[in-house]
Coordinates of C-alpha atoms and ligand atoms in Angstrom, one line a residue:
X1 CA 45.4 51.9 46.0
X2 CA 45.1 55.4 47.5
X3 CA 48.3 57.2 48.4
X4 CA 48.9 57.2 52.1
X5 CA 48.6 60.5 53.9
X6 CA 51.6 62.2 55.3
X7 CA 50.1 64.8 57.6
X8 CA 46.9 65.3 59.5
X9 CA 45.2 68.7 59.2
X10 CA 44.7 68.7 62.9
X11 CA 48.5 68.6 63.4
X12 CA 48.9 72.0 61.6
X13 CA 48.2 75.4 63.0
X14 CA 44.5 75.6 63.7
X15 CA 44.1 78.8 61.6
X16 CA 44.5 76.8 58.4
X17 CA 41.2 75.2 59.0
X18 CA 39.5 78.4 60.2
X19 CA 36.6 79.9 58.2
X20 CA 38.4 83.2 58.0
X21 CA 41.2 81.6 56.0
X22 CA 38.9 79.5 53.9
X23 CA 36.6 82.5 53.0
X24 CA 38.6 83.9 50.1
X25 CA 39.2 80.5 48.6
X26 CA 35.6 79.6 48.8
X27 CA 34.5 82.8 47.1
X28 CA 37.2 82.4 44.4
X29 CA 36.0 78.8 43.8
X30 CA 32.4 79.9 43.4
X31 CA 33.5 82.6 40.9
X32 CA 35.7 80.1 39.0
X33 CA 33.0 77.5 38.9
X34 CA 30.4 79.9 37.4
X35 CA 32.6 82.2 35.3
X36 CA 29.6 83.5 33.3
X37 CA 27.7 84.7 36.4
X38 CA 27.6 88.5 36.8
X39 CA 29.9 89.2 39.7
X40 CA 28.7 91.7 42.3
X41 CA 31.1 89.9 44.6
X42 CA 34.5 90.8 43.5
X43 CA 36.1 93.8 45.2
X44 CA 38.8 94.2 42.6
X45 CA 39.6 97.4 40.8
X46 CA 38.2 97.9 37.3
X47 CA 40.6 96.4 34.7
X48 CA 39.6 99.0 32.1
X49 CA 42.1 101.3 33.9
X50 CA 45.1 99.0 33.5
X51 CA 47.5 100.4 31.0
X52 CA 49.9 97.9 29.5
X53 CA 52.5 100.6 28.8
X54 CA 52.4 102.3 32.2
X55 CA 54.5 100.0 34.4
X56 CA 57.5 100.3 32.0
X57 CA 57.1 104.1 31.9
X58 CA 56.8 104.3 35.7
X59 CA 59.8 102.1 36.3
X60 CA 61.9 104.4 34.0
X61 CA 60.5 107.5 35.7
X62 CA 61.5 106.2 39.2
X63 CA 65.0 105.3 37.9
X64 CA 65.4 108.8 36.6
X65 CA 64.2 110.1 40.0
X66 CA 66.9 108.1 41.7
X67 CA 69.6 109.7 39.5
X68 CA 68.3 113.2 38.9
X69 CA 66.5 114.0 42.2
X70 CA 68.3 111.7 44.7
X71 CA 71.8 112.0 43.1
X72 CA 72.4 108.3 42.8
X73 CA 75.0 107.3 40.2
X74 CA 73.5 105.1 37.4
X75 CA 75.1 101.9 38.9
X76 CA 73.7 102.8 42.3
X77 CA 70.2 103.3 40.8
X78 CA 70.6 99.9 39.1
X79 CA 71.5 98.3 42.4
X80 CA 68.5 100.0 44.1
X81 CA 66.2 98.4 41.6
X82 CA 67.8 95.0 41.2
X83 CA 69.4 94.1 44.5
X84 CA 68.1 93.2 47.9
X85 CA 67.3 96.5 49.5
X86 CA 66.3 98.7 52.5
X87 CA 63.9 96.8 54.7
X88 CA 61.6 99.7 55.2
X89 CA 61.5 100.3 51.4
X90 CA 62.8 102.7 48.8
X91 CA 59.6 104.8 48.0
X92 CA 59.1 105.9 51.6
X93 CA 59.8 109.5 50.8
X94 CA 57.3 109.5 48.0
X95 CA 54.7 107.8 50.2
X96 CA 55.2 110.5 52.9
X97 CA 54.8 113.2 50.2
X98 CA 51.7 111.5 48.9
X99 CA 50.2 111.5 52.4
X100 CA 51.0 115.2 52.8
X101 CA 49.6 116.1 49.4
X102 CA 46.4 114.1 49.4
X103 CA 45.7 113.7 53.1
X104 CA 47.3 116.6 54.9
X105 CA 49.2 113.9 56.9
X106 CA 52.8 115.0 57.7
X107 CA 54.9 112.1 58.8
X108 CA 58.6 111.4 59.0
X109 CA 59.5 109.1 56.0
X110 CA 61.4 107.0 58.6
X111 CA 58.0 106.1 60.1
X112 CA 56.9 104.5 56.9
X113 CA 57.4 100.8 56.2
X114 CA 56.6 99.8 52.6
X115 CA 55.0 96.4 52.6
X116 CA 53.9 93.6 50.3
X117 CA 50.4 94.9 50.0
X118 CA 48.4 96.3 52.9
X119 CA 47.9 92.7 54.0
X120 CA 51.6 92.4 55.1
X121 CA 51.3 95.7 56.9
X122 CA 48.4 94.3 58.9
X123 CA 50.3 91.1 59.7
X124 CA 53.4 93.1 60.9
X125 CA 51.4 95.3 63.2
X126 CA 49.4 92.5 64.7
X127 CA 52.6 90.4 65.1
X128 CA 54.2 93.3 67.0
X129 CA 51.2 93.9 69.2
X130 CA 50.6 90.3 70.1
X131 CA 53.1 89.9 72.9
X132 CA 51.3 87.3 75.0
X133 CA 48.2 85.3 75.7
X134 CA 46.4 88.2 77.4
X135 CA 46.5 90.3 74.3
X136 CA 43.3 90.8 72.2
X137 CA 42.4 92.9 69.2
X138 CA 39.2 94.9 68.9
X139 CA 37.8 95.3 65.5
X140 CA 34.8 97.1 64.2
X141 CA 32.3 94.5 62.9
X142 CA 31.6 93.6 60.2
X143 CA 35.4 93.2 59.7
X144 CA 37.6 92.7 56.6
X145 CA 38.3 89.0 56.5
X146 CA 42.0 89.6 55.7
X147 CA 42.4 91.2 59.2
X148 CA 40.6 88.4 60.9
X149 CA 42.7 85.8 59.1
X150 CA 46.0 87.5 60.0
X151 CA 44.9 87.7 63.6
X152 CA 44.1 84.0 63.6
X153 CA 47.5 83.1 62.3
X154 CA 49.0 85.0 65.1
X155 CA 46.8 83.5 67.8
X156 CA 45.4 86.9 68.6
X157 CA 41.7 86.8 69.5
X158 CA 39.5 89.4 67.8
X159 CA 36.7 90.9 69.8
X160 CA 34.0 92.7 67.8
X161 CA 33.0 96.3 68.3
X162 CA 29.5 97.3 67.0
X163 CA 29.8 99.2 63.8
X164 CA 26.2 100.2 63.0
X165 CA 25.2 103.0 60.6
X166 CA 27.7 105.5 62.2
X167 CA 30.6 103.3 61.3
X168 CA 31.7 102.7 64.9
X169 CA 29.6 102.6 68.0
X170 CA 31.8 104.5 70.5
X171 CA 29.9 103.5 73.6
X172 CA 30.2 99.9 72.6
X173 CA 33.9 100.4 71.9
X174 CA 34.4 101.8 75.4
X175 CA 32.4 98.9 76.9
X176 CA 34.5 96.4 75.0
X177 CA 37.7 97.9 76.2
X178 CA 36.6 97.9 79.8
X179 CA 35.0 94.4 79.6
X180 CA 38.2 93.0 78.2
X181 CA 40.3 94.6 80.9
X182 CA 37.9 93.4 83.6
X183 CA 38.6 89.9 82.3
X184 CA 42.3 90.4 82.8
X185 CA 42.9 90.9 79.0
X186 CA 44.9 93.5 77.3
X187 CA 43.1 95.2 74.3
X188 CA 46.1 96.3 72.2
X189 CA 44.3 98.2 69.5
X190 CA 41.0 98.7 67.6
X191 CA 40.9 98.1 63.8
X192 CA 38.7 100.6 62.1
X193 CA 38.0 101.7 58.5
X194 CA 36.5 105.2 58.8
X195 CA 36.1 105.7 55.0
X196 CA 33.6 103.6 52.9
X197 CA 34.4 100.5 54.8
X198 CA 34.8 97.0 53.4
X199 CA 32.3 95.3 53.7
X200 CA 29.7 97.7 55.2
X201 CA 30.3 100.8 53.1
X202 CA 29.8 102.9 56.2
X203 CA 31.8 106.0 57.0
X204 CA 32.5 107.7 60.3
X205 CA 31.5 111.4 60.7
X206 CA 34.0 114.0 61.4
X207 CA 32.6 114.5 65.0
X208 CA 32.9 110.8 65.7
X209 CA 36.4 110.7 64.3
X210 CA 37.4 113.3 66.9
X211 CA 35.5 111.4 69.6
X212 CA 37.2 108.2 68.6
X213 CA 40.6 109.8 68.9
X214 CA 39.7 111.2 72.3
X215 CA 38.4 107.8 73.5
X216 CA 41.6 106.1 72.2
X217 CA 43.7 108.6 74.2
X218 CA 41.6 108.2 77.4
X219 CA 41.7 104.5 77.2
X220 CA 45.3 104.3 76.1
X221 CA 44.3 102.3 73.1
X222 CA 45.9 102.3 69.6
X223 CA 43.7 102.7 66.5
X224 CA 44.7 100.8 63.4
X225 CA 43.2 102.8 60.5
X226 CA 42.8 101.0 57.2
X227 CA 42.1 103.2 54.3
X228 CA 42.0 101.5 50.9
X229 CA 38.9 103.2 49.6
X230 CA 39.1 106.8 50.9
X231 CA 39.9 108.3 47.5
X232 CA 36.5 107.2 46.0
X233 CA 33.7 109.3 47.3
X234 CA 30.6 108.8 45.1
X235 CA 29.3 112.4 45.2
X236 CA 30.7 115.9 44.9
X237 CA 31.2 116.2 48.6
X238 CA 34.7 116.7 49.9
X239 CA 36.6 113.9 51.6
X240 CA 36.8 113.8 55.4
X241 CA 40.2 114.0 57.1
X242 CA 41.6 110.6 58.0
X243 CA 42.0 109.7 61.6
X244 CA 45.8 110.0 61.0
X245 CA 45.3 113.6 59.8
X246 CA 43.6 114.4 63.1
X247 CA 45.9 112.4 65.2
X248 CA 48.0 114.8 67.4
X249 CA 48.8 112.1 70.0
X250 CA 50.2 109.3 67.9
X251 CA 47.3 107.0 68.7
X252 CA 46.9 105.9 65.0
X253 CA 48.8 103.3 63.1
X254 CA 47.8 104.0 59.5
X255 CA 47.6 101.3 56.8
X256 CA 47.7 102.2 53.1
X257 CA 47.3 100.2 49.9
X258 CA 48.2 101.0 46.3
X259 CA 46.0 98.2 45.1
X260 CA 43.0 100.3 44.3
X261 CA 44.7 103.5 43.5
X262 CA 47.6 102.3 41.3
X263 CA 47.9 98.6 40.5
X264 CA 46.9 95.6 42.6
X265 CA 49.4 93.3 40.8
X266 CA 52.3 95.4 42.1
X267 CA 51.4 94.2 45.6
X268 CA 52.6 97.3 47.4
X269 CA 51.2 98.8 50.5
X270 CA 52.6 100.5 53.6
X271 CA 52.2 101.3 57.3
X272 CA 52.8 104.5 59.0
X273 CA 53.9 103.7 62.6
X274 CA 55.3 106.9 64.2
X275 CA 54.7 105.7 67.7
X276 CA 57.7 106.1 70.0
X277 CA 58.9 102.9 71.6
X278 CA 61.0 102.9 74.7
X279 CA 63.9 100.4 74.6
X280 CA 65.4 98.4 77.4
X281 CA 68.4 100.7 77.6
X282 CA 66.3 103.9 77.8
X283 CA 66.7 104.6 74.0
X284 CA 63.6 105.6 72.2
X285 CA 62.9 104.4 68.7
X286 CA 60.0 104.2 66.2
X287 CA 57.4 101.4 66.1
X288 CA 58.2 101.4 62.3
X289 CA 61.7 100.1 63.1
X290 CA 60.3 97.3 65.2
X291 CA 58.0 96.4 62.3
X292 CA 60.9 96.4 60.0
X293 CA 62.7 93.8 62.1
X294 CA 59.6 91.6 61.8
X295 CA 59.4 92.3 58.1
X296 CA 63.0 91.3 57.6
X297 CA 62.0 87.8 58.7
X298 CA 58.8 87.7 56.7
X299 CA 59.4 89.1 53.2
X300 CA 63.0 90.6 53.7
X301 CA 62.0 93.7 51.7
X302 CA 59.2 94.6 49.3
X303 CA 60.3 94.0 45.7
X304 CA 62.1 97.2 44.7
X305 CA 60.8 96.7 41.1
X306 CA 57.3 96.7 42.3
X307 CA 58.0 99.7 44.5
X308 CA 59.6 101.5 41.5
X309 CA 56.4 101.0 39.5
X310 CA 54.4 102.6 42.3
X311 CA 57.0 105.3 42.9
X312 CA 57.0 106.2 39.2
X313 CA 53.2 106.4 39.2
X314 CA 53.4 108.8 42.2
X315 CA 56.0 110.9 40.5
X316 CA 54.0 111.1 37.3
X317 CA 51.2 112.7 39.3
X318 CA 53.2 115.0 41.6
X319 CA 52.5 112.5 44.3
X320 CA 48.8 113.0 44.2
X321 CA 46.7 109.9 43.8
X322 CA 43.6 112.1 43.9
X323 CA 44.8 113.5 40.6
X324 CA 45.8 110.1 39.3
X325 CA 42.3 108.7 40.1
X326 CA 39.9 111.2 38.6
X327 CA 38.5 108.8 36.1
X328 CA 38.4 105.9 38.5
X329 CA 36.6 108.0 41.1
X330 CA 34.0 109.0 38.5
X331 CA 33.4 105.5 37.3
X332 CA 33.1 103.9 40.8
X333 CA 30.8 106.8 41.9
X334 CA 28.7 106.4 38.8
X335 CA 28.4 102.6 39.5
X336 CA 27.5 103.1 43.2
X337 CA 24.8 105.6 42.3
X338 CA 23.6 103.2 39.6
X339 CA 23.4 100.3 42.1
X340 CA 21.5 102.3 44.7
X341 CA 19.0 103.6 42.1
X342 CA 18.6 100.1 40.7
X343 CA 17.9 98.7 44.1
X344 CA 15.3 101.4 44.7
X345 CA 13.6 100.5 41.4
X346 CA 13.5 96.8 42.0
X347 CA 12.5 96.9 45.7
X348 CA 10.1 99.9 46.0
X349 CA 8.9 100.8 49.5
X350 CA 7.4 99.3 51.5
X351 CA 9.8 96.4 51.0
X352 CA 11.2 93.6 53.0
X353 CA 14.5 94.2 51.3
X354 CA 16.6 97.1 52.6
X355 CA 20.1 98.5 51.9
X356 CA 22.4 101.1 53.1
X357 CA 23.5 104.1 51.0
X358 CA 27.3 104.5 51.3
X359 CA 28.8 107.8 50.4
X360 CA 31.5 106.2 48.4
X361 CA 33.8 103.2 47.9
X362 CA 33.1 99.8 46.3
X363 CA 30.4 98.2 48.5
X364 CA 26.8 98.4 49.7
X365 CA 25.0 96.0 52.0
X366 CA 21.5 94.6 51.2
X367 CA 19.4 93.1 54.0
X368 CA 16.8 90.5 53.3
X369 CA 14.2 88.6 55.6
X370 CA 16.0 85.3 55.3
X371 CA 19.4 83.9 56.3
X372 CA 22.1 84.3 53.6
X373 CA 24.6 81.5 53.6
X374 CA 27.1 79.8 51.3
X375 CA 24.4 77.4 50.0
X376 CA 22.3 80.3 48.9
X377 CA 25.3 81.9 47.1
X378 CA 25.9 78.6 45.2
X379 CA 22.2 78.5 44.3
X380 CA 22.3 82.1 43.2
X381 CA 25.4 81.4 41.0
X382 CA 24.0 78.2 39.5
X383 CA 20.3 79.0 38.9
X384 CA 20.3 82.8 38.7
X385 CA 23.7 83.7 37.4
X386 CA 24.7 86.3 39.9
X387 CA 27.4 86.4 42.6
X388 CA 27.6 88.4 45.8
X389 CA 29.2 87.9 49.2
X390 CA 27.3 86.5 52.2
X391 CA 27.8 89.0 55.1
X392 CA 28.3 86.1 57.5
X393 CA 31.9 85.9 56.1
X394 CA 32.6 89.2 57.8
X395 CA 31.5 88.2 61.2
X396 CA 33.5 86.1 63.5
X397 CA 30.9 83.9 65.2
X398 CA 29.6 82.1 62.2
X399 CA 26.0 83.0 63.1
X400 CA 23.7 83.4 60.1
X401 CA 23.2 87.0 58.9
X402 CA 20.3 88.2 56.8
X403 CA 22.5 90.3 54.6
X404 CA 24.8 90.2 51.6
X405 CA 27.5 92.5 50.2
X406 CA 27.3 93.9 46.7
X407 CA 30.4 95.3 45.0
X408 CA 30.4 97.7 42.1
X409 CA 34.0 98.1 41.3
X410 CA 34.5 95.4 38.6
X411 CA 31.3 95.7 36.6
X412 CA 29.6 98.1 34.1
X413 CA 26.2 99.8 34.7
X414 CA 24.7 97.2 32.3
X415 CA 26.1 94.4 34.3
X416 CA 24.8 96.0 37.5
X417 CA 21.3 96.0 35.9
X418 CA 21.6 92.4 34.9
X419 CA 22.9 91.4 38.3
X420 CA 20.2 93.2 40.1
X421 CA 17.5 91.7 37.9
X422 CA 18.9 88.3 38.8
X423 CA 19.2 89.1 42.5
X424 CA 15.6 90.4 42.5
X425 CA 14.4 87.0 41.0
X426 CA 16.3 85.1 43.6
X427 CA 14.9 87.2 46.4
X428 CA 11.3 86.8 45.0
X429 CA 11.7 83.0 44.9
X430 CA 13.2 82.9 48.4
X431 CA 10.4 85.0 49.8
X432 CA 7.9 82.6 48.2
X433 CA 9.6 79.5 49.6
X434 CA 10.5 80.8 53.0
X435 CA 7.3 82.8 53.6
X436 CA 7.6 86.5 54.2
X437 CA 7.8 87.8 57.7
X438 CA 5.8 90.9 58.3
X439 CA 8.5 93.1 59.9
X440 CA 10.3 95.5 57.6
X441 CA 14.0 95.2 57.6
X442 CA 15.8 98.3 58.9
X443 CA 17.9 99.4 55.9
X444 CA 20.7 100.8 58.0
X445 CA 21.1 98.1 60.6
X446 CA 23.1 95.4 59.0
X447 CA 23.0 93.5 62.2
Ligands
PLP501 C1 39.9 96.8 53.9 C2 41.0 96.2 53.1 N1 42.2 96.2 53.7 C3 43.3 95.7 53.0 C4 43.1 95.1 51.8 C5 44.3 94.5 51.1 O1 45.0 95.4 50.4 P1 46.3 94.9 49.6 O2 45.8 94.4 48.3 O3 47.1 96.1 49.5 O4 47.0 93.8 50.4 C6 41.8 95.1 51.2 C7 41.7 94.5 49.9 O5 40.6 94.3 49.4 C8 40.8 95.7 51.9 O6 39.5 95.7 51.4

């Protein structure tokens, strides 16, 4: 006899049955089920750069830093590493120095909260901003699914802002803010990824970054800037300043991750929240301190051992992750260029297949003249041996999207070639079975 059930899914928080929370599991399941398929789906960093000896060395390096630079006695340093610790973290000064060195961002280390990955940082910020049922979050679409999932768990509705080839459609952002307000809602912030976004690959120009900051000030809106890929431009061009580097009015809450630049397994990220918060008694504090209160009830503190590994890596490179990631940047750039050239060879113009040409990062988006859904991904895995991500996963409304995301971070150029050959075979067969509409797909307009 079947075991009786104890709980009904419908009695749990509705988010657990939401597509946003099922997305990562589904994609992982497909990858596990067809382990031999070439994966142009995984957005993980390349494992070739993992060095077995480095974490031990970094841990020791950070321990020496505690004693030699910060003047802790050996037993204090031991406690810093092994005990429960400061809620806002123990590598905050190194994070602040890294931001100054690599980004020209100068922040008070007290405004930094070190988190369990960037994912926790998102959760803390959204938790703090969601004060009541009128609060909504705006997010540039397509949107990273981790953000949408966190918002779901917090009962915070996410309203899309058009992204488009410019990375963010500023007129649409203003419209969305005003529309929400006209409906009696309170748009608390707009989530944006100005550098090589996941999943679109799009970047925001310098002029638009300035306009975005002006708009945020005019509309009294916070911007949540997420920047996990900014250190990986594909060409020789310089990097653009982050929104936070241009932010003179404290409109930007900045999210950082060490997953792509040091080690994903350390699970360390951070948030810079230097916004000044007026308390009931007239005292003024930092938003970071309010986030720390929330953190103390979510993860207590980020593992100091994990922080020490990141701290040691920062110290080893004089706090420059640009310097630490020279080989990574070259490899990811090479792969992205290889992908774009490979697409051009396999789908010569005029073609019904289009794609964008990101200036860096891990991802590019391919548009096709047929809907791309999970069933097609399964077929692609089973019959063609190639994995990719349906772009529908990054939109909130579940509507079909004629586009898929390709990732180049965890593959070699040979695997990219093999994956593209297989993708081209799938596309050719789909065009034969679905019939080919005459209109050319605009390569930049994902949607
Ligand atoms: C845009 C974006 N934000 C945040 C994260 C999560 O970062 P972390 O691994 O530090 O939690 C990812 C991971 O892929 C990402 O793509």
